[in-house]
XYZ file of C-alpha atoms in Angstrom:
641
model
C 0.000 0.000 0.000
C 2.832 2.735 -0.206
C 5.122 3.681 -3.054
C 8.402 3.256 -3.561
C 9.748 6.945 -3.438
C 7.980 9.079 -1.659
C 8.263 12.496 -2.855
C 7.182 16.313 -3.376
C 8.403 17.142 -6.782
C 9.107 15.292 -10.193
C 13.247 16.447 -9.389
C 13.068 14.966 -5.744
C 11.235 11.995 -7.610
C 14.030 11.400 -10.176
C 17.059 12.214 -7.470
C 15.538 9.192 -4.861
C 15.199 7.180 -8.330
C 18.875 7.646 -9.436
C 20.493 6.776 -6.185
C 17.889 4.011 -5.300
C 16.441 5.483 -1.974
C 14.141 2.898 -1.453
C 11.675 2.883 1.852
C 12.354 0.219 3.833
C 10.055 -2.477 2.740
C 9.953 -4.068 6.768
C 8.863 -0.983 8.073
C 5.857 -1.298 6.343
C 5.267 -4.617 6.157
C 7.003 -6.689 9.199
C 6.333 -9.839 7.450
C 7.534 -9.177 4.348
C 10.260 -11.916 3.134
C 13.712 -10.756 2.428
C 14.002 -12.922 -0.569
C 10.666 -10.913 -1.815
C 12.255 -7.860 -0.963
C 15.653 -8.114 -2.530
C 13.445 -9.300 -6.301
C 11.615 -6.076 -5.929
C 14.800 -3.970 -5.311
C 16.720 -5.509 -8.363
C 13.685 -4.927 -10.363
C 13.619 -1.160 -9.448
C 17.320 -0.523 -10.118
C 17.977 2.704 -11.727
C 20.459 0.982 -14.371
C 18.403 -1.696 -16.346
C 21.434 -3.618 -17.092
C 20.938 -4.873 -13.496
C 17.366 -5.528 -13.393
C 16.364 -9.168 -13.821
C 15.940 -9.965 -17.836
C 12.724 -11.868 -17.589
C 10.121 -12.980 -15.684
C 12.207 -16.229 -15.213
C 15.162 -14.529 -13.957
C 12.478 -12.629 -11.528
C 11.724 -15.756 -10.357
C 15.098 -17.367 -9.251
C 15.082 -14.144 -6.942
C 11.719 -15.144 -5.385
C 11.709 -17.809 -2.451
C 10.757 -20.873 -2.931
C 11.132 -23.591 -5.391
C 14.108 -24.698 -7.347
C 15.870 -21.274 -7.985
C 18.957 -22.836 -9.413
C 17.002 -24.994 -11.847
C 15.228 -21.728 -13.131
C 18.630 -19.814 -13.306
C 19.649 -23.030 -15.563
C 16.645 -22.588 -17.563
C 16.716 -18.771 -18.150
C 20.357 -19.411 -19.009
C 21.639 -17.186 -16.477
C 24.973 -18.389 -14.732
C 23.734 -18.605 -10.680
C 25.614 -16.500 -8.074
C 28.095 -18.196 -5.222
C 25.550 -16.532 -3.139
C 22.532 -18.232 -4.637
C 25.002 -21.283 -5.212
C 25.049 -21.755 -1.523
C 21.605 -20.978 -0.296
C 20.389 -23.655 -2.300
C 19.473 -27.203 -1.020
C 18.508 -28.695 2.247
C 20.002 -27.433 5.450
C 19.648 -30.794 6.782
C 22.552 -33.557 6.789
C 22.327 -37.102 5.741
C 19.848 -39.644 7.058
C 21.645 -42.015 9.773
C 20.940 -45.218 7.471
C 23.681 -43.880 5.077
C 25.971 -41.503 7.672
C 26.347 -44.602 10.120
C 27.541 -46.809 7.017
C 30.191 -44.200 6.288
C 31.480 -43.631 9.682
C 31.378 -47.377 10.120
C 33.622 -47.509 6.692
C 36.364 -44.873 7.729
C 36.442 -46.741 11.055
C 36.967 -49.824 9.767
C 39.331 -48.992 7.425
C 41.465 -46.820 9.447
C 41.958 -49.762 12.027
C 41.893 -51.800 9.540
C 44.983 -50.438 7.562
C 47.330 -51.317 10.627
C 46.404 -54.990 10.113
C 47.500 -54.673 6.205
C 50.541 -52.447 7.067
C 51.650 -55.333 9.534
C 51.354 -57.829 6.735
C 52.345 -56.039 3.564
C 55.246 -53.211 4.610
C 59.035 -53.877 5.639
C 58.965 -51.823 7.491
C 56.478 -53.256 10.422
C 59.050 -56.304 10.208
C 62.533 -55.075 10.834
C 62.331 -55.133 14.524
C 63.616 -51.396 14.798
C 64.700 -50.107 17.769
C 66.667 -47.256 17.681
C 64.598 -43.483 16.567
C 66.104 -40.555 14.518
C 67.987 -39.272 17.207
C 69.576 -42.713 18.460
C 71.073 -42.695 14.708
C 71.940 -39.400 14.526
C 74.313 -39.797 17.516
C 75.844 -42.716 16.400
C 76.294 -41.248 13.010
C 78.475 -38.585 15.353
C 80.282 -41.231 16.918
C 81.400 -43.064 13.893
C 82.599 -39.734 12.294
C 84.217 -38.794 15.153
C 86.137 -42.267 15.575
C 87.052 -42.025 11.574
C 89.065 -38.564 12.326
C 86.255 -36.225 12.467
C 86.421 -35.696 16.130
C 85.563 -31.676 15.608
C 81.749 -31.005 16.887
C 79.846 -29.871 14.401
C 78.250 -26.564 14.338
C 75.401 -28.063 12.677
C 73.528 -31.445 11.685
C 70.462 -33.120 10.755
C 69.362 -36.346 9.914
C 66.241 -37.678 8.325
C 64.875 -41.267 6.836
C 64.534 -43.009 3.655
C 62.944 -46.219 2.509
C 65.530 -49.069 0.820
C 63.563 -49.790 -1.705
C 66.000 -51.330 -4.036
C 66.628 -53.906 -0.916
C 63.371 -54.712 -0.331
C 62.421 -55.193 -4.207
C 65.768 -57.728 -4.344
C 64.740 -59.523 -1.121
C 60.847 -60.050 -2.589
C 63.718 -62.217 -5.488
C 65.341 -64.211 -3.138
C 64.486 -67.732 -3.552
C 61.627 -69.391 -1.587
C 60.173 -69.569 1.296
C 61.020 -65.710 2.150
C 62.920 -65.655 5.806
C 61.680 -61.863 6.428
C 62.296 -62.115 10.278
C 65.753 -63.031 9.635
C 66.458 -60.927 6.412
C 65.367 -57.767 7.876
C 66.830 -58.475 11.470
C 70.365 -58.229 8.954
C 69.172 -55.590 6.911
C 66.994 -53.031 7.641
C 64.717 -51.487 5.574
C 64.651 -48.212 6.155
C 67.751 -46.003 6.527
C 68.976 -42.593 8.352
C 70.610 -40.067 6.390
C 72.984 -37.508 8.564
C 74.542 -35.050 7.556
C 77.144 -32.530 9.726
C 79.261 -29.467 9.104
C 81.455 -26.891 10.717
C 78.786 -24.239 9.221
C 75.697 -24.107 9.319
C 73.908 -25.676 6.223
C 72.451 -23.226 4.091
C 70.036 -25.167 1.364
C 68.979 -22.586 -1.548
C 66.694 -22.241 -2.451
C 64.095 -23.896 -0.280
C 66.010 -24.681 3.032
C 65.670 -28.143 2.384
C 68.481 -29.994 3.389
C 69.688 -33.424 1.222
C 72.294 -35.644 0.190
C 73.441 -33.020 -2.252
C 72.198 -29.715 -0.986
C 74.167 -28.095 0.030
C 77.046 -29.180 -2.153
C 79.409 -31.326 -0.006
C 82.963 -29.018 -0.402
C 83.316 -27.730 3.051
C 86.660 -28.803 4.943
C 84.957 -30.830 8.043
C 81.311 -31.848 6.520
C 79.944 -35.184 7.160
C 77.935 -37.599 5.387
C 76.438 -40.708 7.011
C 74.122 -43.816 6.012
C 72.885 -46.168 8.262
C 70.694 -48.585 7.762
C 68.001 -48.552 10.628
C 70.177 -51.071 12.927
C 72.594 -48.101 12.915
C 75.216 -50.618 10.461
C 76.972 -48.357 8.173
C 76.156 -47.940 4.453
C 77.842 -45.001 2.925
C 79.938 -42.445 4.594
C 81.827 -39.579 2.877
C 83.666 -36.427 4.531
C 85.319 -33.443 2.856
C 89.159 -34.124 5.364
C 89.828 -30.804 7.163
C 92.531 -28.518 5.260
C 95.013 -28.038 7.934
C 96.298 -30.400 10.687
C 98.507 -33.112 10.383
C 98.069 -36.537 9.600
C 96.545 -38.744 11.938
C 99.047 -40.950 14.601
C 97.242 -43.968 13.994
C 95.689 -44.162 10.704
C 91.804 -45.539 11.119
C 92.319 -49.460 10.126
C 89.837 -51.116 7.872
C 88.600 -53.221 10.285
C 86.866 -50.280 11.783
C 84.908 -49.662 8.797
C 83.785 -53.369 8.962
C 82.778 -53.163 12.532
C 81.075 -50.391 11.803
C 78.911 -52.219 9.002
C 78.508 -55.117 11.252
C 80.716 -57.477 9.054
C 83.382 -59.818 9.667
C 86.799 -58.680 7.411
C 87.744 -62.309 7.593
C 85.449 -63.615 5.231
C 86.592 -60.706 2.469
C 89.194 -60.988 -0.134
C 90.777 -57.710 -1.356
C 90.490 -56.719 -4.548
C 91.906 -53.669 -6.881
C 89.068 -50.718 -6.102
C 86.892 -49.422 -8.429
C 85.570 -46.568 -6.421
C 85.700 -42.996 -7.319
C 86.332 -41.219 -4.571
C 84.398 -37.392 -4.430
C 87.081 -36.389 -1.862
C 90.724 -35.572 -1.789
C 92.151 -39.292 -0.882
C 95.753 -40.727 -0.801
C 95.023 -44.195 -0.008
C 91.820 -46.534 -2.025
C 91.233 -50.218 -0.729
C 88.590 -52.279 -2.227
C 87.432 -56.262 -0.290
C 84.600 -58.367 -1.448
C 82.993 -61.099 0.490
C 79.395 -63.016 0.667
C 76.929 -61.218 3.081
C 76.577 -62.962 6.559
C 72.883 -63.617 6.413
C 71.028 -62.998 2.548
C 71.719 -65.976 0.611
C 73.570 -65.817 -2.165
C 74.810 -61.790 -2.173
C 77.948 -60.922 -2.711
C 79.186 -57.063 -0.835
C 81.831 -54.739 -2.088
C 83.448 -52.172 0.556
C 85.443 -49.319 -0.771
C 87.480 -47.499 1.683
C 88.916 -44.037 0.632
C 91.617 -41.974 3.173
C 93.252 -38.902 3.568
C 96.075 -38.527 5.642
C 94.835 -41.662 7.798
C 91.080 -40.045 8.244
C 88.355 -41.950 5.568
C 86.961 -39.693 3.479
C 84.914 -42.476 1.471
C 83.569 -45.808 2.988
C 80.959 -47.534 1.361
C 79.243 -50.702 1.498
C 78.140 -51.853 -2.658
C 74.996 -54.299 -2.872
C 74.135 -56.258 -5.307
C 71.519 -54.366 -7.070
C 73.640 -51.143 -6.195
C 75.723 -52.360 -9.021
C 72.634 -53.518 -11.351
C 71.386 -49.917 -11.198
C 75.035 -48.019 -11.869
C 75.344 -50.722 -15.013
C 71.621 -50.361 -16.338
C 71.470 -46.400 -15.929
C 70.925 -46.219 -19.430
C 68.126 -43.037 -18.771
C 64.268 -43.222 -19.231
C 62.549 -44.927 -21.546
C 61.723 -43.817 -25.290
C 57.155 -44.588 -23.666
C 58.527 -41.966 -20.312
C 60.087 -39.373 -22.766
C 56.949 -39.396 -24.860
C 55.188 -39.274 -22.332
C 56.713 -36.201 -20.130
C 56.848 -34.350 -23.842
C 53.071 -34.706 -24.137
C 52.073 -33.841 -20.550
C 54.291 -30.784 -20.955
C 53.037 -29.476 -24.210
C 49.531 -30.495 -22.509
C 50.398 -27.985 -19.539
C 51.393 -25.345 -21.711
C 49.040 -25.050 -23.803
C 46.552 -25.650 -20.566
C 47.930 -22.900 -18.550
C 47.568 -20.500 -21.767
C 44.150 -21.473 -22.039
C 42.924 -21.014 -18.633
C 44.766 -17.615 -18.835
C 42.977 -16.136 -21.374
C 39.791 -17.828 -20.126
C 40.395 -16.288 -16.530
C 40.814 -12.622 -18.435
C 37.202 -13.632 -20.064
C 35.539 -13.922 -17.134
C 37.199 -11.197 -15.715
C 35.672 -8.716 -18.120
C 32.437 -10.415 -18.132
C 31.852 -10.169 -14.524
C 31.331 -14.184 -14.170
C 33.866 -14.938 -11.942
C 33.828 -15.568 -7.935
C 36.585 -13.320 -6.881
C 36.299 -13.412 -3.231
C 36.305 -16.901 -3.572
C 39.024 -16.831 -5.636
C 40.985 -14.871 -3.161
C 40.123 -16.995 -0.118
C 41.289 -20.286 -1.835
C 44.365 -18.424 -2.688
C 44.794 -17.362 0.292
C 44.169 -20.927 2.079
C 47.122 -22.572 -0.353
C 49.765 -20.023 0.484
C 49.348 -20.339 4.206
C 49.061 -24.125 3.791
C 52.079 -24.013 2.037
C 53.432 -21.624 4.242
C 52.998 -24.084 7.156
C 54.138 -27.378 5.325
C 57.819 -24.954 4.639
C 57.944 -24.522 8.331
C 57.668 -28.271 8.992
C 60.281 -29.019 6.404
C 63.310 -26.385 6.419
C 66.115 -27.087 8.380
C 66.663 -23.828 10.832
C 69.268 -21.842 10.032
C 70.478 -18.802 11.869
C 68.217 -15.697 11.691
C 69.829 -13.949 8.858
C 69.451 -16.822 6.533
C 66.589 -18.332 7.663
C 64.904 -14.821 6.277
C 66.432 -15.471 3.191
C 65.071 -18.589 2.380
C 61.829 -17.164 3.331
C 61.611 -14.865 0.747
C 62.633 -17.635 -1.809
C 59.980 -20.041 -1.003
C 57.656 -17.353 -0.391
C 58.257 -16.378 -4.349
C 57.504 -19.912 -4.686
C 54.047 -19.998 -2.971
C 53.017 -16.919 -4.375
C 53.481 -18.673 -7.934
C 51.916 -21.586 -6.291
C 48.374 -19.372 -4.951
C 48.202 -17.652 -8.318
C 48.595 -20.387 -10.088
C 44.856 -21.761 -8.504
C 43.760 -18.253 -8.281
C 43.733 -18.043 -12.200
C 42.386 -21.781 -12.453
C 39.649 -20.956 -10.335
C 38.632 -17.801 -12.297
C 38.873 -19.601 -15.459
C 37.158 -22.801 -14.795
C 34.603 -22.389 -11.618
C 32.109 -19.845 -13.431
C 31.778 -22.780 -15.848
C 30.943 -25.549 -13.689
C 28.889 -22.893 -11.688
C 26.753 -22.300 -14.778
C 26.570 -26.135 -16.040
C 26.018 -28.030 -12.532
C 25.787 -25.623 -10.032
C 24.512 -28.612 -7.694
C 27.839 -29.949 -7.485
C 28.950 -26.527 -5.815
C 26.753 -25.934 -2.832
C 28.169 -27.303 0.031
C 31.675 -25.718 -1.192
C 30.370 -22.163 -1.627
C 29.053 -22.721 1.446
C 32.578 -23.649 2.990
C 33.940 -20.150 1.081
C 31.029 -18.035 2.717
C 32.214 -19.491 6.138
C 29.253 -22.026 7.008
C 32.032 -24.915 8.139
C 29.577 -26.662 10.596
C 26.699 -26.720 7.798
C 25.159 -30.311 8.454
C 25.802 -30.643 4.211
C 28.877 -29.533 4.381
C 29.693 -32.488 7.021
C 27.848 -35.175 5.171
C 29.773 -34.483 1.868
C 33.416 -34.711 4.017
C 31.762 -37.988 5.345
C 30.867 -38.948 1.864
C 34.379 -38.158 0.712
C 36.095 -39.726 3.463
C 34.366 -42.846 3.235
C 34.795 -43.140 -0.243
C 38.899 -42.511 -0.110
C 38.758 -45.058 2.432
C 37.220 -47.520 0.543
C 39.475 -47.221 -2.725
C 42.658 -47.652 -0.390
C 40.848 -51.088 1.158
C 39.834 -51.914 -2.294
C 43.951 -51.430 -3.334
C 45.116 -52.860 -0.624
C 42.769 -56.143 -0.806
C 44.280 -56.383 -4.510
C 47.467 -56.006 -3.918
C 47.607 -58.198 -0.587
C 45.936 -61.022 -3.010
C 48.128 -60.455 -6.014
C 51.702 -59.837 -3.890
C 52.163 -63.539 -2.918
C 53.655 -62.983 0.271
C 56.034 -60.419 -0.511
C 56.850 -56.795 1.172
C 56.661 -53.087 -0.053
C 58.907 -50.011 0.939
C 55.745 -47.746 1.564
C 54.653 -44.684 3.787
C 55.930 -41.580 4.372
C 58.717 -41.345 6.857
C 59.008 -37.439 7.113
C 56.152 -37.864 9.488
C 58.411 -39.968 12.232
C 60.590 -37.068 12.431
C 58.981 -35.165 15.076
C 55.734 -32.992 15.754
C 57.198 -29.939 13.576
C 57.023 -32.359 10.361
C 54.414 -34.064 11.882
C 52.113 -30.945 11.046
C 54.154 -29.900 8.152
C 53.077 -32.872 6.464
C 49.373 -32.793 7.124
C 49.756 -29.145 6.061
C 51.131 -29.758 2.945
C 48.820 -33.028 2.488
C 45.682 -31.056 2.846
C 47.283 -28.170 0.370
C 47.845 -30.748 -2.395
C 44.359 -32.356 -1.784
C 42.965 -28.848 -2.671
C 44.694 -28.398 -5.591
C 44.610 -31.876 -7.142
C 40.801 -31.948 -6.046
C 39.881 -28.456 -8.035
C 42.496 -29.530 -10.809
C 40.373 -33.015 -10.719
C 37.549 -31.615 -10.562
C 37.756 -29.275 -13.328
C 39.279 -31.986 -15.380
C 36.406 -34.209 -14.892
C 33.551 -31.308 -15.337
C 35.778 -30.486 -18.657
C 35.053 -33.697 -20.014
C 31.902 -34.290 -18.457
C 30.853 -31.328 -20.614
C 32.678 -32.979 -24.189
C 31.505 -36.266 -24.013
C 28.056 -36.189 -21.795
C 27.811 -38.607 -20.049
C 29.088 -39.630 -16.212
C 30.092 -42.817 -17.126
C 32.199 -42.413 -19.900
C 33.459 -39.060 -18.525
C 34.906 -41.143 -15.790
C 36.391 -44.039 -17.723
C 38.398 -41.263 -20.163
C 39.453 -38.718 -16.684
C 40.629 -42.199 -15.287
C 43.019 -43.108 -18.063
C 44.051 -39.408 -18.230
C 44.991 -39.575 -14.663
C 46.653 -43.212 -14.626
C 49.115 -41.953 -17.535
C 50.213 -39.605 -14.964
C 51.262 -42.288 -12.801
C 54.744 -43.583 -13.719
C 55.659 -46.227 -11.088
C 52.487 -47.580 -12.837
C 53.160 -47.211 -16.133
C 57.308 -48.353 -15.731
C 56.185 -51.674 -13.754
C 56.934 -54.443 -15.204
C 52.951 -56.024 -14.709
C 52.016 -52.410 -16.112
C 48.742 -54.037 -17.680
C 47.460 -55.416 -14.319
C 48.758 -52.586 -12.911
C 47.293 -49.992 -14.671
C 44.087 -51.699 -15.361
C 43.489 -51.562 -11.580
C 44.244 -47.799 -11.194
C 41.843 -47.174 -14.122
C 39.314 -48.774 -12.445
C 40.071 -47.440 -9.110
C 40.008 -43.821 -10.394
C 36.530 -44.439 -12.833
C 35.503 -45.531 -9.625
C 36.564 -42.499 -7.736
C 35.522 -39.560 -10.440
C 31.894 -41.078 -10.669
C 31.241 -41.055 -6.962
C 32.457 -37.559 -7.152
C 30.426 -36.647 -10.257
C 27.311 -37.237 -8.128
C 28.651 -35.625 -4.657
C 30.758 -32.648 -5.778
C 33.982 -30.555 -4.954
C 33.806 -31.201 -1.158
C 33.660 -34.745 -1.741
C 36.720 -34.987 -4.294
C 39.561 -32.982 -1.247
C 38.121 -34.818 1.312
C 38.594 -38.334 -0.625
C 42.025 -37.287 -1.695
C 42.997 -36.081 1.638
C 42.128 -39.386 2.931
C 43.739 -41.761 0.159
C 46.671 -39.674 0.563
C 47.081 -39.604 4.365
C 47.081 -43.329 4.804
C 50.778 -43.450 3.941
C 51.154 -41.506 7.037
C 49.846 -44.320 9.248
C 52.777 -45.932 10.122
C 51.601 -47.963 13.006
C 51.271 -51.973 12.499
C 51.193 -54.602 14.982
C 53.681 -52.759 17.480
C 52.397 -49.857 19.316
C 55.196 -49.259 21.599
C 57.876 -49.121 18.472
C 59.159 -45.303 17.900
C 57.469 -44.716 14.888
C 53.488 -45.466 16.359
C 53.465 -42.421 17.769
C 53.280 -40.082 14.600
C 51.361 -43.192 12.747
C 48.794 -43.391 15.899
C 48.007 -39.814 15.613
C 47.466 -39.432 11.745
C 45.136 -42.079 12.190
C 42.992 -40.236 15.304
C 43.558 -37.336 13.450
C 41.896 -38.912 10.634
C 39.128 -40.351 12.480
C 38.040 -37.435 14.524
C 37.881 -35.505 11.426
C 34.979 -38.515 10.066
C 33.468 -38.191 13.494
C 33.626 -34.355 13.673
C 31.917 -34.795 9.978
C 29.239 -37.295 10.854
C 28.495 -35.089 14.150
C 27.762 -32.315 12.061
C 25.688 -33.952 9.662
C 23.290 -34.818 11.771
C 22.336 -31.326 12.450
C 19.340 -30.304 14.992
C 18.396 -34.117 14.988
C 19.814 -36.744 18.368
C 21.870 -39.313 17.546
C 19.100 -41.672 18.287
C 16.043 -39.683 17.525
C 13.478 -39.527 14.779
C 14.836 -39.403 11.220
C 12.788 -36.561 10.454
C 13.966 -33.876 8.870
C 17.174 -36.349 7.543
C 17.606 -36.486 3.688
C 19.378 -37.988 0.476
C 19.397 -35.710 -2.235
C 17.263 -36.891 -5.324
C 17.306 -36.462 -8.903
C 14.633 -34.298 -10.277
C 14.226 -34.222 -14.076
C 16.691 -32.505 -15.969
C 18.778 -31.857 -12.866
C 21.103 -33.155 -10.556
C 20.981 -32.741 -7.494
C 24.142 -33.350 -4.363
């Protein structure tokens, strides 16, 4: 009953027109619905470039109904705002969030029983941690002439997978208890110098970073008995020579073999330090049948600058390094003329949308903003500290590098989200929800739960194959940055939940991309799964690549078409998961060093599903009524998540 602008004269009239001096509809009418108020405001906009174009587009303004199926029909490309007001506010029904929690569950505790049967290393009987082999690393350079201390170390660990993929050869029956009890399968790597290390341009220290040229810097490998692989040390550049040279019989100790049953030989080593003296022995190994070692000792003035121990497949790889394959060059060519001419692509398609207006740019920024502290966290757990000068140094590198890194997804996401926005908006509710803050939306949890429980079940469905097609024999596997301590601990997850939201958008868009060529969600699925197996090359390079391979398509069809019904939330949450079982390592043995960081990745994991499944119930009890709890339906013509 009143009209819009009140006012005395026809200029009054046209001023409250031009700068849209509306009266307050709720003053008038207390009842009135927002929704109803907004439609009448954008259909009395002074510029009629913003008014709605039809009556259709009037109507995805109103309340009520399916408003993104009449954006879709008017053709109009839906707002993030309208994207995430959509849908039910309710969570899943318990008969399908109970099954889910029941799945991650099971699979979580479940994956310690497979880990105790199918990795190395949950059967090498270690005992000694990190630090236990970082201070016998010391000792042994300090008893080979490098009695200095350090001004600096570190040490971290690396899978032997070469050892583990010759003992899975030895002959029949396999004697793990006793192979692994002689050779471990996992090794430390320690490294010492009278400077501190300085790794450009990341501050991530390795066996070759920094270069190895400093008078008094220390390289040692032991295997994770603390027996000595490889050791190497630049000799210091003044002093004289030692009064009693360091006998070979030291080196053999050291290694935990018996110089007795060796036969010296002319030596073939190399050394990579200054060395007056080179002795070469070779001798069967004490426990692995039929193996034959090689230790090389270099010296310098009576201190050993090289000493290493030379297995059998040690000298395989050295005589086969004939570089990659004609298939693997082919292959990196095409995936790098792919990702040129991709990122050219999405650049000009970002600038597109710029100028059209289409794009989320908040949301843009936000998920920009969430990868470069994500990264910014996963550099913390990883650099090795360096005094305050430097340490700002390579700061400023890697922060160039994570800059590149949140651009990079800032331009994806303005090229390729306003398309999947406008094609199957569905699939992006619960996520604009995430980017307008609504975390503890009961969707929102039922699509991690939904996620989670369907990464969980593709790593039970891998594992179950390869536990039935492995006959009995071990895998190097897991990721043992995560053992280090409770800086790398959360590095890791940082950096795992930073690559799960930029391989699940990349993914995503990927899959929408050909979703939109080809039409249809099966066959979408099948060609994104190939697409993303090529990209695998331990897969591709193994020598059962068509059993291998077959299973991965099938594994990742599997994968994209649960997603293709459930959405972006769905896709990082299942590639979180899948990816953050390699940082259970926890078997059989709780009270070995490593549980620890494995035991907490796996609560981790779980209270995330249980923090999920809590949410999604929403306003309902645990063991209340089910009204009110949903599963999204198909309507015709649209589909609905």
């Amino acid at each position: 009953g009143k009209q819009p602008y009140q006012a005395k004269t026809l200029q009054n009239l046209m001023e409250m027109q031009e700068a849209a001096q509306l009266t307050s509809m709720i003053s008038v009418a207390a009842d009135i619905d927002p929704g109803v108020e907004k439609a009448i405001r954008r259909c009395l906009e002074p510029d009629p470039l913003k008014r709605p174009a039809n009556a259709m587009a009037v109507m995805t303004l109103l309340p009520g109904g399916d408003r993104l199926a009449a954006a879709l029909a008017a053709g109009e490309t839906p707002s993030p705002e309208m994207v995430a007001s959509h849908g039910n506010t309710e969570g899943l029904a318990r008969r399908y969030s109970v099954p889910c929690l029941l799945l991650v569950v099971l699979a979580l505790f479940g994956s310690t029983i497979a880990k105790q049967h199918k990795d190395a290393l949950m059967h090498g009987s270690l005992e000694d941690s990190p630090d236990v082999l970082a201070h016998q690393s010391r000792q042994m350079a300090a008893s080979f002439g490098y009695a200095r201390k350090p001004a600096d170390s570190t040490v971290w660990l690396e899978h032997r997978d070469q050892l583990v993929k010759y003992l899975n050869g030895l002959p029949k029956p396999a004697q793990w208890d006793e192979w692994l009890a002689a050779e471990a399968p996992i090794r430390s790597m320690y490294r010492e110098s009278p400077y501190p290390m300085y790794a450009n341009p990341d501050g991530t220290v390795d066996s070759d970073n920094p270069p190895r040229r400093v008078p008094g810097m220390v390289s040692v490998s032991l295997d994770g008995h603390g027996r000595l692989l490889d050791f190497s040390a630049v000799p210091y550049s003044e002093g004289p020579n030692l009064a009693q040279p360091i006998p070979p019989e030291a080196i053999f100790r050291a290694a935990g073999l018996d110089r007795a049953t060796f036969t010296e030989m002319p030596p073939t080593l190399l050394p990579e330090s200054a060395s007056d003296e080179l002795r070469a022995w070779k001798g069967p190994h004490p426990k692995l049948p039929n193996t034959g070692l090689t230790v090389h000792i270099a010296s310098w003035r009576g201190r050993i600058t090289k000493a290493r121990v030379e297995y059998p497949w040690q000298t395989q790889v050295s005589a086969d390094a004939s570089g990659p394959s004609l298939f693997s060059r082919a292959r990196d060519t095409f995936w790098l003329l792919l990702t040129g001419a991709g990122i050219l692509f999405v650049a000009l398609l970002a600038r597109r949308n710029w100028k059209l207006g289409r794009t989320d740019r908040q949301g843009a920024l936000r998920i920009a903003m969430a990868q470069l502290l994500l990264s910014l966290v996963a550099w913390i757990g990883a650099v090795h500290p360096v005094p305050n000068d430097d340490i700002l140094s390579l700061f400023r590198s890697s922060a160039a590098e994570w800059v590149m890194s949140a651009a990079l997804i800032w331009v994806l996401y303005l090229a390729l989200e306003p398309a999947v926005r406008a094609r199957w908006p569905h699939s992006m509710v619960t996520w604009n929800r995430i980017l307008a803050g609504r975390w503890l939306d009961p969707q929102v949890g039922g699509h991690i739960l939904i996620g989670a429980a369907v990464g969980c079940a593709l790593w039970v469905i891998a594992t179950l194959i390869a536990l039935a097609t492995s006959k009995g024999a071990l895998e190097a596997a897991g990721n043992l940055n995560y053992t280090l301590g409770t800086r790398q601990w959360l590095g890791g997850h940082a950096g795992a939940v930073a690559n799960a939201l930029r391989a699940g958008l990349f993914a995503f868009m990927v899959i929408f991309g050909v979703r939109t060529l080809v039409r249809k969600d099966v066959l979408a699925a099948l060609i994104a799964a190939v697409l993303f197996t090529l990209q695998e090359g331990e897969v591709v390079n193994a020598p059962n690549w068509e059993v291998a391979a077959t299973i991965y398509v099938i594994l990742f069809a599997v994968l994209i078409f649960a997603l293709l019904r459930y959405g972006l939330v769905a896709t990082i949450a299942a590639v979180y998961f899948i990816n953050s079982f390699s940082a259970i390592t926890l078997g059989g043995d709780w009270k070995a060093w490593y549980a620890p960081a494995g035991l907490a990745t796996l609560l981790l994991l779980l209270g995330i599903a249980m923090f999920a499944f809590w949410r999604s119930l929403g306003s309902r009890e645990l063991l209340g009524s089910e009204e009110g709890a949903v599963w999204p339906q198909s309507e015709p013509g649209v589909r609905s998540y």
